Amino acid sequence: MNELKQDTVDSKEKLIPLYKQMWLIRYFEEKVDEFFAKGMIHGTTHLAVGQEATAVGSCAVLNEDDMITSTHRGHGHCIAKGAEVNRMMAELFGRTTGYCKGKGGSMHIADVSKGNLGANGIVGGGFSIATGAALTSKMKNQGKVVLCYFGDGASNEGSFHEAVNLASIWKLPVIFFCENNQYGMSGPVKEMVNIENIAQRAEAYGIPGHVVEGNDVFDVMSIVQEAVDFARNGGGPTIIEAKTYRWKGHSKSDAKKYRTREEEKEWREKDPIARYKEQLIAKGFFTEEEAEALRKEAKQEIEDSVEFAKNSPEPGLETLMEDIYA
Amino acid sequence: MRELTYLEAVREAMSQEMRTNEDVFILGEDIGVYGGAFGVTRGMIEEFGPERIRNTPISEAAISGTAIGAALTGMRPILELQFSDFITIAMDNMVNQAAKLRYMYGGEGKVPMVLRTPAGSGTGAAAQHSQSLEAWMTHIPGLKVVQPSTAYDAKGLLKAAMDDDNPVVFYEHKLCYRTKSEVPEEAYSIPLGKADIKKEGKDVTIVATAMMVHKSLEAAEQLESEGISVEVVDPRTLVPLDEETIVESVKKTGRLIVVHEAVKRGGFGGEIASMIAESEAFDYLDAPIKRLGGKAVPIPYNPELEKAAVPQVQDIVEAVKDTLKGL
Ligand SMILES: Cc1ncc(C[n+]2csc(CCOP(=O)(O)OP(=O)(O)O)c2C)c(N)n1
């Protein structure tokens, strides 16, 4: 494995904000969970509590103008790519100030100006879009890299194989980044693929494949950095598989009968935020008290986002037919 | 008689069929311990085991094709897709394979499979999980298309679909799942191609499908109190379509309104309207035929916008009044 660039490892300015970002994701998700239960947010949402390190670690090594495609479980990616939590929360409340003017909801948030090409309600919907965005980068010589998030379950869709094959023969600057949280809805990855690691599939397409500890921000950063460098230098795509876990159910209606409490407990003990905190304290980048202050700041920002959302207007019926065509 | 929800009726139809016919099995995502995205198959894996309640990976193209292959070789698969929107990924198999094989082979072989899938809006799931795409399927010769609105119909129609030797696409409306009606315990079959008059009336005929049957009945009740008598016809199956019942109803009332949730443009309502225009009922019309359907917009997330995108009871009431004014 490549060493993470020394300037990144040493950069307090770079690493500390990531800690707060992880808490922003955690608190955002917990708020959403709470408002769902109260019936104040409707539809469905998929929470990424426990998976904060994959989103934060991978986006941390992208440039601001690099791009991502996200998934149904996309709040974390969105925050990590620089979205404002106010506008995200407003979207979940269906308000005009939301990223989709209240028309998209949780599964469809996009922020194209920040390089977020969108969450997706269709499992596997992002693979070819990412490949296409990488094609633009290559044809226009933009030097941009595209990071395509997907789940272990999504890797069984035909679109995965078709997109990876295309990206590989055209050597496109795209990173297929699998957040293997062990389940696709109720389907355990062990029963849904006949290989140990999703990343092994890279071999079939003649591209690099890496497996990484997905609850460790540093590990994620360093492996994504390697793939980014490879892509920017014309090497083409990489598949990265980060092993992680979603603490919550798949969506709100999940009784979680497919897994055990012991297993859940085991993974909770591998909390990516706690781990990152230890690492930063060990580096002498902040103290326990300073870390605590950051956590509180994040919590407050999420509380504020709820106020922002609640005080935002509902879209009027006259907006129904807007934005269908350009 | 006991009442069941629509969801329970679907489950009971499948369970009874599986007890009597070993060739029937179900495949789909999360249909095992999870019980399916909406809970339709809940408890079935306990009774029938994982060989017959087959949890699949997320791969609609592969599982639809697998169902076709199994059907062609002697099994009778039921395929559950979590949301009807995902039929797009199974589309090649449904359109180019399932619908065509028997004909192309000169009548050799058959594809007895049922693709069951929840459709429609009303749950806040937004544009990629709320569509009503049934018209697409009706355009393809070789497929049958069913859209039950009540628990009673769902059980009987599913039995007929499972007994049919052709590929059947069986749309279940998400908002119908919790509706209840009296359902006999024993297995029974409602023939495909037989409409049901949900309410008799004499002033105007409403042909409505799926959730719009319930909304039309509500509208009819309101109108009744104003002295307007509405007949509500539920075709139940779009292919084959019971043209006769619809034609007879329009001959009786002289007025036709077609209501469906799918986008009006290119929707199946156009087919029903044209069918009437071409039939002997045309001479009986006292007002232009009216179609009510979804607006030509992706289903939005915001609940008020979502409602505004598809016909509501009040829209139906107004349409009936307009029609009676000859508008
Ligand atoms: C094409 C398609 N099939 C099925 C679904 C329903 N669905 C939504 S998320 C999901 C599980 C996805 O699993 P995975 O890709 O591992 O991502 P995770 O939820 O674990 O983050 C399923 C089956 C869907 N949205 N789209």
Short mmCIF file of N, CA, C and O in Angstrom, two decimals, chain A residues 9-87:
data_model
loop_
_atom_site.label_atom_id
_atom_site.label_comp_id
_atom_site.label_asym_id
_atom_site.label_seq_id
_atom_site.Cartn_x
_atom_site.Cartn_y
_atom_site.Cartn_z
N VAL A 9 -0.57 13.69 5.95
CA VAL A 9 -0.49 13.08 7.28
C VAL A 9 -0.13 14.12 8.33
O VAL A 9 -0.60 14.08 9.46
N ASP A 10 0.71 15.04 7.92
CA ASP A 10 1.20 16.02 8.88
C ASP A 10 0.34 17.26 8.99
O ASP A 10 0.57 18.11 9.83
N SER A 11 -0.63 17.38 8.12
CA SER A 11 -1.36 18.63 8.06
C SER A 11 -2.52 18.66 9.04
O SER A 11 -3.59 18.11 8.79
N LYS A 12 -2.27 19.34 10.13
CA LYS A 12 -3.30 19.52 11.13
C LYS A 12 -4.51 20.21 10.52
O LYS A 12 -5.67 19.84 10.76
N GLU A 13 -4.23 21.23 9.70
CA GLU A 13 -5.30 22.01 9.08
C GLU A 13 -6.21 21.11 8.26
O GLU A 13 -7.39 21.36 8.12
N LYS A 14 -5.62 20.09 7.65
CA LYS A 14 -6.39 19.21 6.81
C LYS A 14 -7.13 18.15 7.63
O LYS A 14 -8.26 17.79 7.33
N LEU A 15 -6.47 17.67 8.64
CA LEU A 15 -7.02 16.50 9.34
C LEU A 15 -8.08 16.84 10.39
O LEU A 15 -9.04 16.10 10.57
N ILE A 16 -7.92 17.97 11.04
CA ILE A 16 -8.87 18.28 12.11
C ILE A 16 -10.29 18.51 11.62
O ILE A 16 -11.24 18.00 12.21
N PRO A 17 -10.44 19.27 10.53
CA PRO A 17 -11.82 19.46 10.04
C PRO A 17 -12.53 18.13 9.72
O PRO A 17 -13.75 18.04 9.80
N LEU A 18 -11.74 17.13 9.37
CA LEU A 18 -12.37 15.85 9.05
C LEU A 18 -13.05 15.25 10.28
O LEU A 18 -14.07 14.57 10.17
N TYR A 19 -12.47 15.51 11.42
CA TYR A 19 -13.07 15.00 12.66
C TYR A 19 -14.45 15.61 12.87
O TYR A 19 -15.43 14.91 13.15
N LYS A 20 -14.50 16.91 12.68
CA LYS A 20 -15.80 17.57 12.84
C LYS A 20 -16.78 17.07 11.77
O LYS A 20 -17.96 16.84 12.05
N GLN A 21 -16.27 16.87 10.58
CA GLN A 21 -17.13 16.40 9.49
C GLN A 21 -17.76 15.04 9.84
O GLN A 21 -18.94 14.80 9.55
N MET A 22 -17.00 14.20 10.48
CA MET A 22 -17.54 12.89 10.87
C MET A 22 -18.70 13.06 11.84
O MET A 22 -19.73 12.39 11.73
N TRP A 23 -18.54 13.99 12.77
CA TRP A 23 -19.64 14.23 13.71
C TRP A 23 -20.83 14.87 13.02
O TRP A 23 -21.98 14.59 13.37
N LEU A 24 -20.56 15.72 12.05
CA LEU A 24 -21.67 16.32 11.30
C LEU A 24 -22.51 15.21 10.66
O LEU A 24 -23.74 15.22 10.71
N ILE A 25 -21.81 14.26 10.09
CA ILE A 25 -22.53 13.14 9.45
C ILE A 25 -23.32 12.36 10.49
O ILE A 25 -24.51 12.11 10.34
N ARG A 26 -22.65 12.02 11.58
CA ARG A 26 -23.31 11.21 12.62
C ARG A 26 -24.56 11.92 13.16
O ARG A 26 -25.63 11.34 13.25
N TYR A 27 -24.39 13.21 13.48
CA TYR A 27 -25.53 13.93 14.06
C TYR A 27 -26.63 14.20 13.04
O TYR A 27 -27.81 14.18 13.37
N PHE A 28 -26.21 14.44 11.81
CA PHE A 28 -27.22 14.63 10.77
C PHE A 28 -28.10 13.38 10.69
O PHE A 28 -29.33 13.46 10.72
N GLU A 29 -27.44 12.24 10.64
CA GLU A 29 -28.17 10.98 10.51
C GLU A 29 -29.06 10.71 11.73
O GLU A 29 -30.20 10.26 11.60
N GLU A 30 -28.54 11.02 12.90
CA GLU A 30 -29.35 10.75 14.09
C GLU A 30 -30.56 11.67 14.16
O GLU A 30 -31.64 11.26 14.60
N LYS A 31 -30.37 12.89 13.69
CA LYS A 31 -31.51 13.82 13.63
C LYS A 31 -32.57 13.30 12.66
O LYS A 31 -33.77 13.30 12.94
N VAL A 32 -32.10 12.86 11.52
CA VAL A 32 -33.03 12.36 10.51
C VAL A 32 -33.80 11.16 11.07
O VAL A 32 -35.03 11.07 10.92
N ASP A 33 -33.08 10.32 11.74
CA ASP A 33 -33.70 9.14 12.36
C ASP A 33 -34.82 9.58 13.32
O ASP A 33 -35.94 9.06 13.29
N GLU A 34 -34.49 10.55 14.14
CA GLU A 34 -35.44 11.04 15.13
C GLU A 34 -36.68 11.65 14.47
O GLU A 34 -37.82 11.35 14.85
N PHE A 35 -36.45 12.48 13.45
CA PHE A 35 -37.60 13.13 12.81
C PHE A 35 -38.44 12.16 11.99
O PHE A 35 -39.63 12.35 11.81
N PHE A 36 -37.79 11.12 11.51
CA PHE A 36 -38.54 10.07 10.83
C PHE A 36 -39.53 9.43 11.78
O PHE A 36 -40.70 9.26 11.50
N ALA A 37 -38.98 9.08 12.95
CA ALA A 37 -39.80 8.41 13.96
C ALA A 37 -40.98 9.30 14.34
O ALA A 37 -42.08 8.81 14.61
N LYS A 38 -40.76 10.61 14.35
CA LYS A 38 -41.83 11.53 14.70
C LYS A 38 -42.75 11.85 13.53
O LYS A 38 -43.68 12.65 13.68
N GLY A 39 -42.43 11.30 12.37
CA GLY A 39 -43.27 11.56 11.20
C GLY A 39 -43.07 12.94 10.60
O GLY A 39 -43.89 13.40 9.82
N MET A 40 -41.98 13.60 10.96
CA MET A 40 -41.75 14.94 10.42
C MET A 40 -40.97 14.91 9.12
O MET A 40 -40.92 15.89 8.38
N ILE A 41 -40.33 13.79 8.86
CA ILE A 41 -39.68 13.60 7.56
C ILE A 41 -40.38 12.40 6.94
O ILE A 41 -40.63 11.41 7.63
N HIS A 42 -40.72 12.48 5.67
CA HIS A 42 -41.48 11.35 5.12
C HIS A 42 -40.68 10.64 4.04
O HIS A 42 -39.49 10.88 3.88
N GLY A 43 -41.34 9.71 3.34
CA GLY A 43 -40.63 8.91 2.34
C GLY A 43 -39.79 7.86 3.02
O GLY A 43 -40.24 7.20 3.94
N THR A 44 -38.57 7.70 2.54
CA THR A 44 -37.68 6.75 3.19
C THR A 44 -36.29 7.35 3.22
O THR A 44 -35.98 8.24 2.43
N THR A 45 -35.47 6.92 4.15
CA THR A 45 -34.07 7.35 4.14
C THR A 45 -33.21 6.17 4.56
O THR A 45 -33.68 5.25 5.21
N HIS A 46 -31.96 6.26 4.18
CA HIS A 46 -30.99 5.21 4.48
C HIS A 46 -29.82 5.87 5.17
O HIS A 46 -29.19 6.76 4.59
N LEU A 47 -29.56 5.46 6.41
CA LEU A 47 -28.59 6.17 7.22
C LEU A 47 -27.23 5.49 7.19
O LEU A 47 -27.13 4.27 7.08
N ALA A 48 -26.20 6.33 7.30
CA ALA A 48 -24.83 5.83 7.19
C ALA A 48 -24.09 5.95 8.53
O ALA A 48 -22.86 6.07 8.54
N VAL A 49 -24.82 5.88 9.63
CA VAL A 49 -24.17 5.91 10.94
C VAL A 49 -23.23 4.71 11.02
O VAL A 49 -23.64 3.58 10.75
N GLY A 50 -22.00 4.96 11.41
CA GLY A 50 -21.01 3.88 11.48
C GLY A 50 -20.10 3.83 10.26
O GLY A 50 -19.08 3.16 10.26
N GLN A 51 -20.51 4.52 9.20
CA GLN A 51 -19.71 4.49 7.97
C GLN A 51 -19.04 5.83 7.69
O GLN A 51 -18.68 6.13 6.54
N GLU A 52 -18.86 6.64 8.73
CA GLU A 52 -18.37 8.00 8.50
C GLU A 52 -16.97 8.04 7.89
O GLU A 52 -16.64 8.97 7.15
N ALA A 53 -16.15 7.03 8.20
CA ALA A 53 -14.75 7.10 7.76
C ALA A 53 -14.62 6.93 6.24
O ALA A 53 -13.70 7.48 5.63
N THR A 54 -15.51 6.16 5.64
CA THR A 54 -15.37 5.94 4.20
C THR A 54 -15.65 7.21 3.42
O THR A 54 -14.90 7.59 2.52
N ALA A 55 -16.72 7.91 3.79
CA ALA A 55 -17.07 9.14 3.08
C ALA A 55 -16.01 10.20 3.29
O ALA A 55 -15.49 10.79 2.34
N VAL A 56 -15.68 10.42 4.57
CA VAL A 56 -14.76 11.50 4.91
C VAL A 56 -13.35 11.21 4.40
O VAL A 56 -12.70 12.06 3.80
N GLY A 57 -12.89 9.99 4.59
CA GLY A 57 -11.54 9.64 4.17
C GLY A 57 -11.36 9.71 2.66
O GLY A 57 -10.32 10.15 2.16
N SER A 58 -12.37 9.29 1.92
CA SER A 58 -12.22 9.28 0.46
C SER A 58 -12.33 10.68 -0.13
O SER A 58 -11.53 11.06 -0.98
N CYS A 59 -13.29 11.47 0.35
CA CYS A 59 -13.42 12.82 -0.20
C CYS A 59 -12.23 13.70 0.18
O CYS A 59 -11.90 14.65 -0.53
N ALA A 60 -11.59 13.36 1.30
CA ALA A 60 -10.50 14.21 1.79
C ALA A 60 -9.34 14.31 0.81
O ALA A 60 -8.63 15.31 0.80
N VAL A 61 -9.14 13.29 0.00
CA VAL A 61 -8.01 13.34 -0.92
C VAL A 61 -8.42 13.74 -2.34
O VAL A 61 -7.61 13.70 -3.25
N LEU A 62 -9.68 14.11 -2.49
CA LEU A 62 -10.12 14.62 -3.80
C LEU A 62 -9.90 16.12 -3.84
O LEU A 62 -9.94 16.80 -2.82
N ASN A 63 -9.69 16.65 -5.02
CA ASN A 63 -9.67 18.10 -5.19
C ASN A 63 -11.10 18.60 -5.19
O ASN A 63 -12.04 17.84 -5.45
N GLU A 64 -11.23 19.90 -4.97
CA GLU A 64 -12.57 20.45 -4.91
C GLU A 64 -13.33 20.24 -6.23
O GLU A 64 -14.54 20.01 -6.22
N ASP A 65 -12.61 20.29 -7.34
CA ASP A 65 -13.33 20.13 -8.62
C ASP A 65 -13.38 18.67 -9.09
O ASP A 65 -13.89 18.38 -10.17
N ASP A 66 -12.86 17.75 -8.33
CA ASP A 66 -13.09 16.33 -8.64
C ASP A 66 -14.57 16.02 -8.38
O ASP A 66 -15.26 16.80 -7.73
N MET A 67 -15.01 14.91 -8.91
CA MET A 67 -16.45 14.63 -8.84
C MET A 67 -16.73 13.31 -8.12
O MET A 67 -15.87 12.44 -8.05
N ILE A 68 -17.96 13.21 -7.62
CA ILE A 68 -18.41 11.94 -7.05
C ILE A 68 -19.80 11.60 -7.61
O ILE A 68 -20.55 12.49 -8.01
N THR A 69 -20.10 10.31 -7.63
CA THR A 69 -21.50 9.90 -7.74
C THR A 69 -21.82 9.15 -6.46
O THR A 69 -20.97 8.43 -5.91
N SER A 70 -23.02 9.35 -5.95
CA SER A 70 -23.37 8.81 -4.66
C SER A 70 -24.49 7.77 -4.79
O SER A 70 -24.85 7.36 -5.90
N THR A 71 -25.00 7.34 -3.66
CA THR A 71 -25.99 6.27 -3.65
C THR A 71 -27.21 6.67 -2.83
O THR A 71 -27.28 7.77 -2.31
N HIS A 72 -28.12 5.72 -2.67
CA HIS A 72 -29.28 5.93 -1.79
C HIS A 72 -28.84 6.23 -0.36
O HIS A 72 -29.58 6.81 0.39
N ARG A 73 -27.65 5.75 0.02
CA ARG A 73 -27.15 6.00 1.38
C ARG A 73 -26.11 7.11 1.27
O ARG A 73 -24.94 6.92 1.55
N GLY A 74 -26.56 8.30 0.90
CA GLY A 74 -25.62 9.30 0.42
C GLY A 74 -25.39 10.52 1.27
O GLY A 74 -24.62 11.39 0.89
N HIS A 75 -26.05 10.63 2.44
CA HIS A 75 -25.90 11.86 3.21
C HIS A 75 -24.43 12.13 3.56
O HIS A 75 -23.97 13.26 3.51
N GLY A 76 -23.73 11.07 3.94
CA GLY A 76 -22.33 11.23 4.34
C GLY A 76 -21.46 11.70 3.19
O GLY A 76 -20.63 12.60 3.34
N HIS A 77 -21.66 11.10 2.01
CA HIS A 77 -20.87 11.51 0.84
C HIS A 77 -21.10 12.98 0.55
O HIS A 77 -20.19 13.73 0.21
N CYS A 78 -22.35 13.36 0.67
CA CYS A 78 -22.77 14.71 0.35
C CYS A 78 -22.07 15.72 1.29
O CYS A 78 -21.48 16.70 0.83
N ILE A 79 -22.10 15.41 2.56
CA ILE A 79 -21.45 16.30 3.55
C ILE A 79 -19.94 16.32 3.30
O ILE A 79 -19.32 17.38 3.26
N ALA A 80 -19.37 15.15 3.07
CA ALA A 80 -17.93 15.08 2.87
C ALA A 80 -17.49 15.82 1.61
O ALA A 80 -16.38 16.32 1.52
N LYS A 81 -18.36 15.92 0.64
CA LYS A 81 -18.00 16.63 -0.61
C LYS A 81 -18.32 18.12 -0.51
O LYS A 81 -18.23 18.87 -1.48
N GLY A 82 -18.71 18.54 0.69
CA GLY A 82 -18.80 19.98 0.89
C GLY A 82 -20.19 20.59 0.88
O GLY A 82 -20.35 21.80 0.82
N ALA A 83 -21.23 19.75 0.93
CA ALA A 83 -22.58 20.31 0.92
C ALA A 83 -22.89 20.99 2.25
O ALA A 83 -22.31 20.66 3.29
N GLU A 84 -23.83 21.92 2.20
CA GLU A 84 -24.26 22.60 3.43
C GLU A 84 -25.35 21.77 4.10
O GLU A 84 -26.33 21.39 3.45
N VAL A 85 -25.17 21.55 5.39
CA VAL A 85 -26.17 20.72 6.07
C VAL A 85 -27.53 21.41 6.14
O VAL A 85 -28.56 20.76 6.16
N ASN A 86 -27.54 22.72 6.13
CA ASN A 86 -28.83 23.43 6.13
C ASN A 86 -29.67 23.03 4.92
O ASN A 86 -30.84 22.67 5.04
N ARG A 87 -29.04 23.11 3.77
CA ARG A 87 -29.80 22.81 2.54
C ARG A 87 -30.13 21.32 2.45
O ARG A 87 -31.14 20.94 1.85
#
